[in-house]
PDB file of C-alpha atoms in Angstrom:
ATOM      1  CA  UNK A   1       7.405 -14.590 -11.277  1.00  0.00           C
ATOM      2  CA  UNK A   2       6.149 -11.849 -13.574  1.00  0.00           C
ATOM      3  CA  UNK A   3       9.629 -11.432 -15.070  1.00  0.00           C
ATOM      4  CA  UNK A   4       9.841 -15.174 -15.848  1.00  0.00           C
ATOM      5  CA  UNK A   5       6.438 -15.132 -17.544  1.00  0.00           C
ATOM      6  CA  UNK A   6       7.474 -12.158 -19.671  1.00  0.00           C
ATOM      7  CA  UNK A   7      10.734 -13.898 -20.612  1.00  0.00           C
ATOM      8  CA  UNK A   8       8.839 -17.034 -21.609  1.00  0.00           C
ATOM      9  CA  UNK A   9       6.513 -14.943 -23.787  1.00  0.00           C
ATOM     10  CA  UNK A  10       9.470 -13.265 -25.479  1.00  0.00           C
ATOM     11  CA  UNK A  11      11.238 -16.580 -26.153  1.00  0.00           C
ATOM     12  CA  UNK A  12       8.067 -18.096 -27.628  1.00  0.00           C
ATOM     13  CA  UNK A  13       7.583 -14.970 -29.757  1.00  0.00           C
ATOM     14  CA  UNK A  14      11.100 -15.035 -31.215  1.00  0.00           C
ATOM     15  CA  UNK A  15      11.095 -18.818 -31.762  1.00  0.00           C
ATOM     16  CA  UNK A  16       7.861 -18.355 -33.680  1.00  0.00           C
ATOM     17  CA  UNK A  17       9.371 -15.527 -35.770  1.00  0.00           C
ATOM     18  CA  UNK A  18      12.470 -17.589 -36.588  1.00  0.00           C
ATOM     19  CA  UNK A  19      10.380 -20.637 -37.488  1.00  0.00           C
ATOM     20  CA  UNK A  20       8.124 -18.612 -39.767  1.00  0.00           C
ATOM     21  CA  UNK A  21      11.207 -17.033 -41.377  1.00  0.00           C
ATOM     22  CA  UNK A  22      12.794 -20.434 -42.068  1.00  0.00           C
ATOM     23  CA  UNK A  23       9.611 -21.813 -43.605  1.00  0.00           C
ATOM     24  CA  UNK A  24       9.103 -18.651 -45.662  1.00  0.00           C
ATOM     25  CA  UNK A  25      12.646 -18.616 -47.084  1.00  0.00           C
ATOM     26  CA  UNK A  26      12.564 -22.316 -47.800  1.00  0.00           C
ATOM     27  CA  UNK A  27       9.247 -21.921 -49.609  1.00  0.00           C
ATOM     28  CA  UNK A  28      10.635 -19.041 -51.663  1.00  0.00           C
ATOM     29  CA  UNK A  29      13.739 -21.053 -52.532  1.00  0.00           C
ATOM     30  CA  UNK A  30      11.632 -24.072 -53.474  1.00  0.00           C
ATOM     31  CA  UNK A  31       9.271 -22.197 -55.745  1.00  0.00           C
ATOM     32  CA  UNK A  32      11.831 -19.731 -57.166  1.00  0.00           C
ATOM     33  CA  UNK A  33      14.852 -22.011 -57.712  1.00  0.00           C
ATOM     34  CA  UNK A  34      12.961 -25.299 -57.850  1.00  0.00           C
ATOM     35  CA  UNK A  35      14.942 -26.685 -54.898  1.00  0.00           C
ATOM     36  CA  UNK A  36      14.306 -30.284 -53.950  1.00  0.00           C
ATOM     37  CA  UNK A  37      15.718 -32.521 -51.233  1.00  0.00           C
ATOM     38  CA  UNK A  38      19.155 -33.525 -52.462  1.00  0.00           C
ATOM     39  CA  UNK A  39      21.169 -36.664 -51.655  1.00  0.00           C
ATOM     40  CA  UNK A  40      24.430 -34.874 -52.378  1.00  0.00           C
ATOM     41  CA  UNK A  41      26.222 -33.736 -49.146  1.00  0.00           C
ATOM     42  CA  UNK A  42      27.786 -30.758 -50.909  1.00  0.00           C
ATOM     43  CA  UNK A  43      24.315 -29.452 -51.731  1.00  0.00           C
ATOM     44  CA  UNK A  44      23.416 -29.603 -48.055  1.00  0.00           C
ATOM     45  CA  UNK A  45      26.540 -27.597 -47.277  1.00  0.00           C
ATOM     46  CA  UNK A  46      25.436 -24.858 -49.645  1.00  0.00           C
ATOM     47  CA  UNK A  47      21.942 -25.084 -48.159  1.00  0.00           C
ATOM     48  CA  UNK A  48      23.365 -24.673 -44.651  1.00  0.00           C
ATOM     49  CA  UNK A  49      25.493 -21.706 -45.684  1.00  0.00           C
ATOM     50  CA  UNK A  50      22.441 -20.065 -47.275  1.00  0.00           C
ATOM     51  CA  UNK A  51      20.191 -20.397 -44.262  1.00  0.00           C
ATOM     52  CA  UNK A  52      23.020 -19.726 -41.825  1.00  0.00           C
ATOM     53  CA  UNK A  53      23.727 -16.431 -43.536  1.00  0.00           C
ATOM     54  CA  UNK A  54      20.059 -15.499 -43.225  1.00  0.00           C
ATOM     55  CA  UNK A  55      19.256 -16.856 -39.775  1.00  0.00           C
ATOM     56  CA  UNK A  56      22.409 -15.959 -37.843  1.00  0.00           C
ATOM     57  CA  UNK A  57      21.824 -12.179 -38.054  1.00  0.00           C
ATOM     58  CA  UNK A  58      18.146 -12.696 -37.218  1.00  0.00           C
ATOM     59  CA  UNK A  59      19.005 -14.843 -34.201  1.00  0.00           C
ATOM     60  CA  UNK A  60      21.625 -12.326 -33.050  1.00  0.00           C
ATOM     61  CA  UNK A  61      19.136  -9.457 -33.352  1.00  0.00           C
ATOM     62  CA  UNK A  62      16.456 -11.501 -31.563  1.00  0.00           C
ATOM     63  CA  UNK A  63      18.895 -12.324 -28.759  1.00  0.00           C
ATOM     64  CA  UNK A  64      19.879  -8.661 -28.418  1.00  0.00           C
ATOM     65  CA  UNK A  65      16.253  -7.514 -28.334  1.00  0.00           C
ATOM     66  CA  UNK A  66      15.445 -10.222 -25.761  1.00  0.00           C
ATOM     67  CA  UNK A  67      18.362  -9.133 -23.599  1.00  0.00           C
ATOM     68  CA  UNK A  68      17.359  -5.468 -23.746  1.00  0.00           C
ATOM     69  CA  UNK A  69      13.759  -6.353 -22.981  1.00  0.00           C
ATOM     70  CA  UNK A  70      14.838  -8.552 -20.060  1.00  0.00           C
ATOM     71  CA  UNK A  71      16.953  -5.737 -18.596  1.00  0.00           C
ATOM     72  CA  UNK A  72      14.029  -3.320 -18.871  1.00  0.00           C
ATOM     73  CA  UNK A  73      11.656  -5.804 -17.250  1.00  0.00           C
ATOM     74  CA  UNK A  74      14.122  -6.500 -14.466  1.00  0.00           C
ATOM     75  CA  UNK A  75      14.559  -2.775 -13.848  1.00  0.00           C
ATOM     76  CA  UNK A  76      10.783  -2.295 -13.800  1.00  0.00           C
ATOM     77  CA  UNK A  77      10.389  -5.178 -11.323  1.00  0.00           C
ATOM     78  CA  UNK A  78      13.136  -3.736  -9.137  1.00  0.00           C
ATOM     79  CA  UNK A  79      11.556  -0.270  -9.074  1.00  0.00           C
ATOM     80  CA  UNK A  80       8.128  -1.721  -8.287  1.00  0.00           C
ATOM     81  CA  UNK A  81       9.581  -3.807  -5.445  1.00  0.00           C
ATOM     82  CA  UNK A  82      11.516  -0.838  -4.065  1.00  0.00           C
ATOM     83  CA  UNK A  83       8.436   1.405  -4.170  1.00  0.00           C
ATOM     84  CA  UNK A  84       6.381  -1.275  -2.452  1.00  0.00           C
ATOM     85  CA  UNK A  85       8.968  -1.701   0.312  1.00  0.00           C
ATOM     86  CA  UNK A  86       9.261   2.068   0.810  1.00  0.00           C
ATOM     87  CA  UNK A  87       5.468   2.344   0.970  1.00  0.00           C
ATOM     88  CA  UNK A  88       5.249  -0.472   3.529  1.00  0.00           C
ATOM     89  CA  UNK A  89       7.990   1.146   5.622  1.00  0.00           C
ATOM     90  CA  UNK A  90       6.051   4.441   5.663  1.00  0.00           C
ATOM     91  CA  UNK A  91       2.849   2.602   6.593  1.00  0.00           C
ATOM     92  CA  UNK A  92       4.612   0.771   9.430  1.00  0.00           C
ATOM     93  CA  UNK A  93       5.999   4.039  10.783  1.00  0.00           C
ATOM     94  CA  UNK A  94       2.556   5.664  10.555  1.00  0.00           C
ATOM     95  CA  UNK A  95       0.974   2.693  12.324  1.00  0.00           C
ATOM     96  CA  UNK A  96       3.539   3.064  15.115  1.00  0.00           C
ATOM     97  CA  UNK A  97       2.571   6.743  15.501  1.00  0.00           C
ATOM     98  CA  UNK A  98      -1.147   5.856  15.354  1.00  0.00           C
ATOM     99  CA  UNK A  99      -0.739   3.209  18.063  1.00  0.00           C
ATOM    100  CA  UNK A 100       1.198   5.611  20.281  1.00  0.00           C
ATOM    101  CA  UNK A 101      -1.461   8.299  19.881  1.00  0.00           C
ATOM    102  CA  UNK A 102      -4.221   5.780  20.566  1.00  0.00           C
ATOM    103  CA  UNK A 103      -2.515   4.806  23.838  1.00  0.00           C
ATOM    104  CA  UNK A 104      -2.278   8.473  24.792  1.00  0.00           C
ATOM    105  CA  UNK A 105      -6.008   8.987  24.117  1.00  0.00           C
ATOM    106  CA  UNK A 106      -6.837   5.908  26.197  1.00  0.00           C
ATOM    107  CA  UNK A 107      -4.734   7.184  29.097  1.00  0.00           C
ATOM    108  CA  UNK A 108      -6.652  10.491  28.951  1.00  0.00           C
ATOM    109  CA  UNK A 109      -9.951   8.624  29.026  1.00  0.00           C
ATOM    110  CA  UNK A 110      -8.939   6.681  32.137  1.00  0.00           C
ATOM    111  CA  UNK A 111      -8.724   9.849  34.270  1.00  0.00           C
ATOM    112  CA  UNK A 112     -11.265   9.896  37.100  1.00  0.00           C
ATOM    113  CA  UNK A 113     -14.249  12.223  36.937  1.00  0.00           C
ATOM    114  CA  UNK A 114     -15.038  14.042  40.174  1.00  0.00           C
ATOM    115  CA  UNK A 115     -17.648  16.504  41.389  1.00  0.00           C
ATOM    116  CA  UNK A 116     -17.322  19.065  44.172  1.00  0.00           C
ATOM    117  CA  UNK A 117     -20.694  18.794  45.922  1.00  0.00           C
ATOM    118  CA  UNK A 118     -20.007  21.534  48.448  1.00  0.00           C
ATOM    119  CA  UNK A 119     -18.549  19.792  51.489  1.00  0.00           C
ATOM    120  CA  UNK A 120     -17.022  16.740  49.821  1.00  0.00           C
ATOM    121  CA  UNK A 121     -15.620  15.638  46.504  1.00  0.00           C
ATOM    122  CA  UNK A 122     -17.473  12.723  44.949  1.00  0.00           C
ATOM    123  CA  UNK A 123     -15.689  10.348  42.543  1.00  0.00           C
ATOM    124  CA  UNK A 124     -17.753   9.033  39.644  1.00  0.00           C
ATOM    125  CA  UNK A 125     -15.190   6.810  37.874  1.00  0.00           C
ATOM    126  CA  UNK A 126     -13.088   6.823  34.677  1.00  0.00           C
ATOM    127  CA  UNK A 127     -14.030   9.469  32.124  1.00  0.00           C
ATOM    128  CA  UNK A 128     -14.630   6.912  29.328  1.00  0.00           C
ATOM    129  CA  UNK A 129     -17.664   5.591  31.239  1.00  0.00           C
ATOM    130  CA  UNK A 130     -19.450   8.933  30.900  1.00  0.00           C
ATOM    131  CA  UNK A 131     -18.022  10.715  27.861  1.00  0.00           C
ATOM    132  CA  UNK A 132     -20.818  10.007  25.378  1.00  0.00           C
ATOM    133  CA  UNK A 133     -22.705  12.317  22.984  1.00  0.00           C
ATOM    134  CA  UNK A 134     -25.483  14.115  24.874  1.00  0.00           C
ATOM    135  CA  UNK A 135     -23.930  13.589  28.325  1.00  0.00           C
ATOM    136  CA  UNK A 136     -24.635  16.553  30.634  1.00  0.00           C
ATOM    137  CA  UNK A 137     -22.188  16.482  33.554  1.00  0.00           C
ATOM    138  CA  UNK A 138     -23.295  18.014  36.868  1.00  0.00           C
ATOM    139  CA  UNK A 139     -22.056  21.478  37.810  1.00  0.00           C
ATOM    140  CA  UNK A 140     -18.517  21.741  39.215  1.00  0.00           C
ATOM    141  CA  UNK A 141     -17.512  18.465  37.518  1.00  0.00           C
ATOM    142  CA  UNK A 142     -13.806  18.122  36.802  1.00  0.00           C
ATOM    143  CA  UNK A 143     -11.155  15.491  36.142  1.00  0.00           C
ATOM    144  CA  UNK A 144      -8.548  14.574  38.706  1.00  0.00           C
ATOM    145  CA  UNK A 145      -4.965  14.480  37.445  1.00  0.00           C
ATOM    146  CA  UNK A 146      -3.519  12.288  40.177  1.00  0.00           C
ATOM    147  CA  UNK A 147      -4.937  13.980  43.287  1.00  0.00           C
ATOM    148  CA  UNK A 148      -7.407  16.673  44.313  1.00  0.00           C
ATOM    149  CA  UNK A 149      -4.749  19.391  43.956  1.00  0.00           C
ATOM    150  CA  UNK A 150      -4.105  18.530  40.299  1.00  0.00           C
ATOM    151  CA  UNK A 151      -7.377  18.892  38.424  1.00  0.00           C
ATOM    152  CA  UNK A 152      -8.814  20.706  35.432  1.00  0.00           C
ATOM    153  CA  UNK A 153     -12.239  21.585  34.140  1.00  0.00           C
ATOM    154  CA  UNK A 154     -14.029  18.979  32.068  1.00  0.00           C
ATOM    155  CA  UNK A 155     -14.391  21.439  29.178  1.00  0.00           C
ATOM    156  CA  UNK A 156     -10.661  22.155  28.994  1.00  0.00           C
ATOM    157  CA  UNK A 157      -9.814  18.491  29.334  1.00  0.00           C
ATOM    158  CA  UNK A 158     -12.266  17.575  26.558  1.00  0.00           C
ATOM    159  CA  UNK A 159     -10.494  20.071  24.291  1.00  0.00           C
ATOM    160  CA  UNK A 160      -7.232  18.220  24.924  1.00  0.00           C
ATOM    161  CA  UNK A 161      -8.817  14.880  24.018  1.00  0.00           C
ATOM    162  CA  UNK A 162     -10.439  16.347  20.905  1.00  0.00           C
ATOM    163  CA  UNK A 163      -7.083  17.707  19.779  1.00  0.00           C
ATOM    164  CA  UNK A 164      -5.548  14.223  20.115  1.00  0.00           C
ATOM    165  CA  UNK A 165      -8.407  12.650  18.131  1.00  0.00           C
ATOM    166  CA  UNK A 166      -8.010  15.231  15.340  1.00  0.00           C
ATOM    167  CA  UNK A 167      -4.293  14.419  15.170  1.00  0.00           C
ATOM    168  CA  UNK A 168      -5.232  10.743  14.976  1.00  0.00           C
ATOM    169  CA  UNK A 169      -7.585  11.507  12.074  1.00  0.00           C
ATOM    170  CA  UNK A 170      -4.776  13.250  10.177  1.00  0.00           C
ATOM    171  CA  UNK A 171      -2.490  10.225  10.607  1.00  0.00           C
ATOM    172  CA  UNK A 172      -5.265   7.874   9.500  1.00  0.00           C
ATOM    173  CA  UNK A 173      -5.894   9.943   6.352  1.00  0.00           C
ATOM    174  CA  UNK A 174      -2.200   9.729   5.505  1.00  0.00           C
ATOM    175  CA  UNK A 175      -2.282   5.974   6.170  1.00  0.00           C
ATOM    176  CA  UNK A 176      -5.297   5.599   3.853  1.00  0.00           C
ATOM    177  CA  UNK A 177      -3.484   7.594   1.157  1.00  0.00           C
ATOM    178  CA  UNK A 178      -0.599   5.103   1.243  1.00  0.00           C
ATOM    179  CA  UNK A 179      -3.059   2.186   1.290  1.00  0.00           C
ATOM    180  CA  UNK A 180      -4.870   3.424  -1.813  1.00  0.00           C
ATOM    181  CA  UNK A 181      -8.255   3.769  -0.110  1.00  0.00           C
ATOM    182  CA  UNK A 182     -10.033   3.534   3.218  1.00  0.00           C
ATOM    183  CA  UNK A 183      -8.186   0.949   5.284  1.00  0.00           C
ATOM    184  CA  UNK A 184      -9.371  -1.414   8.006  1.00  0.00           C
ATOM    185  CA  UNK A 185      -7.037   0.439  10.386  1.00  0.00           C
ATOM    186  CA  UNK A 186      -8.834   3.755   9.780  1.00  0.00           C
ATOM    187  CA  UNK A 187     -12.261   2.142  10.061  1.00  0.00           C
ATOM    188  CA  UNK A 188     -11.312   0.572  13.381  1.00  0.00           C
ATOM    189  CA  UNK A 189      -9.888   3.659  15.065  1.00  0.00           C
ATOM    190  CA  UNK A 190     -12.485   6.116  13.778  1.00  0.00           C
ATOM    191  CA  UNK A 191     -15.248   3.734  14.783  1.00  0.00           C
ATOM    192  CA  UNK A 192     -13.636   3.550  18.205  1.00  0.00           C
ATOM    193  CA  UNK A 193     -13.378   7.301  18.804  1.00  0.00           C
ATOM    194  CA  UNK A 194     -16.111   8.885  16.677  1.00  0.00           C
ATOM    195  CA  UNK A 195     -18.596   9.121  19.572  1.00  0.00           C
ATOM    196  CA  UNK A 196     -15.851  10.353  21.900  1.00  0.00           C
ATOM    197  CA  UNK A 197     -15.057  13.083  19.382  1.00  0.00           C
ATOM    198  CA  UNK A 198     -18.714  14.140  19.213  1.00  0.00           C
ATOM    199  CA  UNK A 199     -18.994  14.143  23.013  1.00  0.00           C
ATOM    200  CA  UNK A 200     -15.922  16.383  23.320  1.00  0.00           C
ATOM    201  CA  UNK A 201     -17.374  18.766  20.738  1.00  0.00           C
ATOM    202  CA  UNK A 202     -20.619  18.894  22.759  1.00  0.00           C
ATOM    203  CA  UNK A 203     -18.770  19.742  25.967  1.00  0.00           C
ATOM    204  CA  UNK A 204     -16.623  22.510  24.482  1.00  0.00           C
ATOM    205  CA  UNK A 205     -19.520  23.958  22.448  1.00  0.00           C
ATOM    206  CA  UNK A 206     -18.302  23.085  18.941  1.00  0.00           C
ATOM    207  CA  UNK A 207     -20.616  21.970  16.174  1.00  0.00           C
ATOM    208  CA  UNK A 208     -20.458  18.300  15.378  1.00  0.00           C
ATOM    209  CA  UNK A 209     -18.360  17.156  12.441  1.00  0.00           C
ATOM    210  CA  UNK A 210     -19.989  14.665  10.038  1.00  0.00           C
TER     211      UNK A 210
END
């Protein structure tokens, strides 16, 4: 569409130039040689030869310039389209990685939280129900990785989740860079996991990040 508009502008420009040239040369011929409209066909032949000799080179040059300009515009359009497609392909690949990482974070947050209260192990529920900024888990609280024999401390597990969220942030920054600014995708995911990030930093003793 842009190429067609540019071509139309060029054609209008050169038609205008040719028209002005014809009028100018005719005016010069009229005032210099006192030309008038003749009824003799041979005079019109001479008139045609005169203007043909002037206009044909101008038209040829105009056509050549138009062709060169059209090729340049077409090349520019092609490069812009190719860059856009390459950029979209990179964004799609990044979004695939972001979605995969988000699923991994969610699976980590679904792990059950348990507490060893001396004689029995009490199950609280999925970690995402409790992992909020300011949450103080009871002593001997851990997460169960499938059964009571596969468990880890809540602090160590929070470090794993925080590491995943930081990786997600890096991917989102790269996605924003390709988008030319803060994207809806980044706003969504960071809004989703910002409090989880702060809660993990609380549990592992790190200072909160902005």
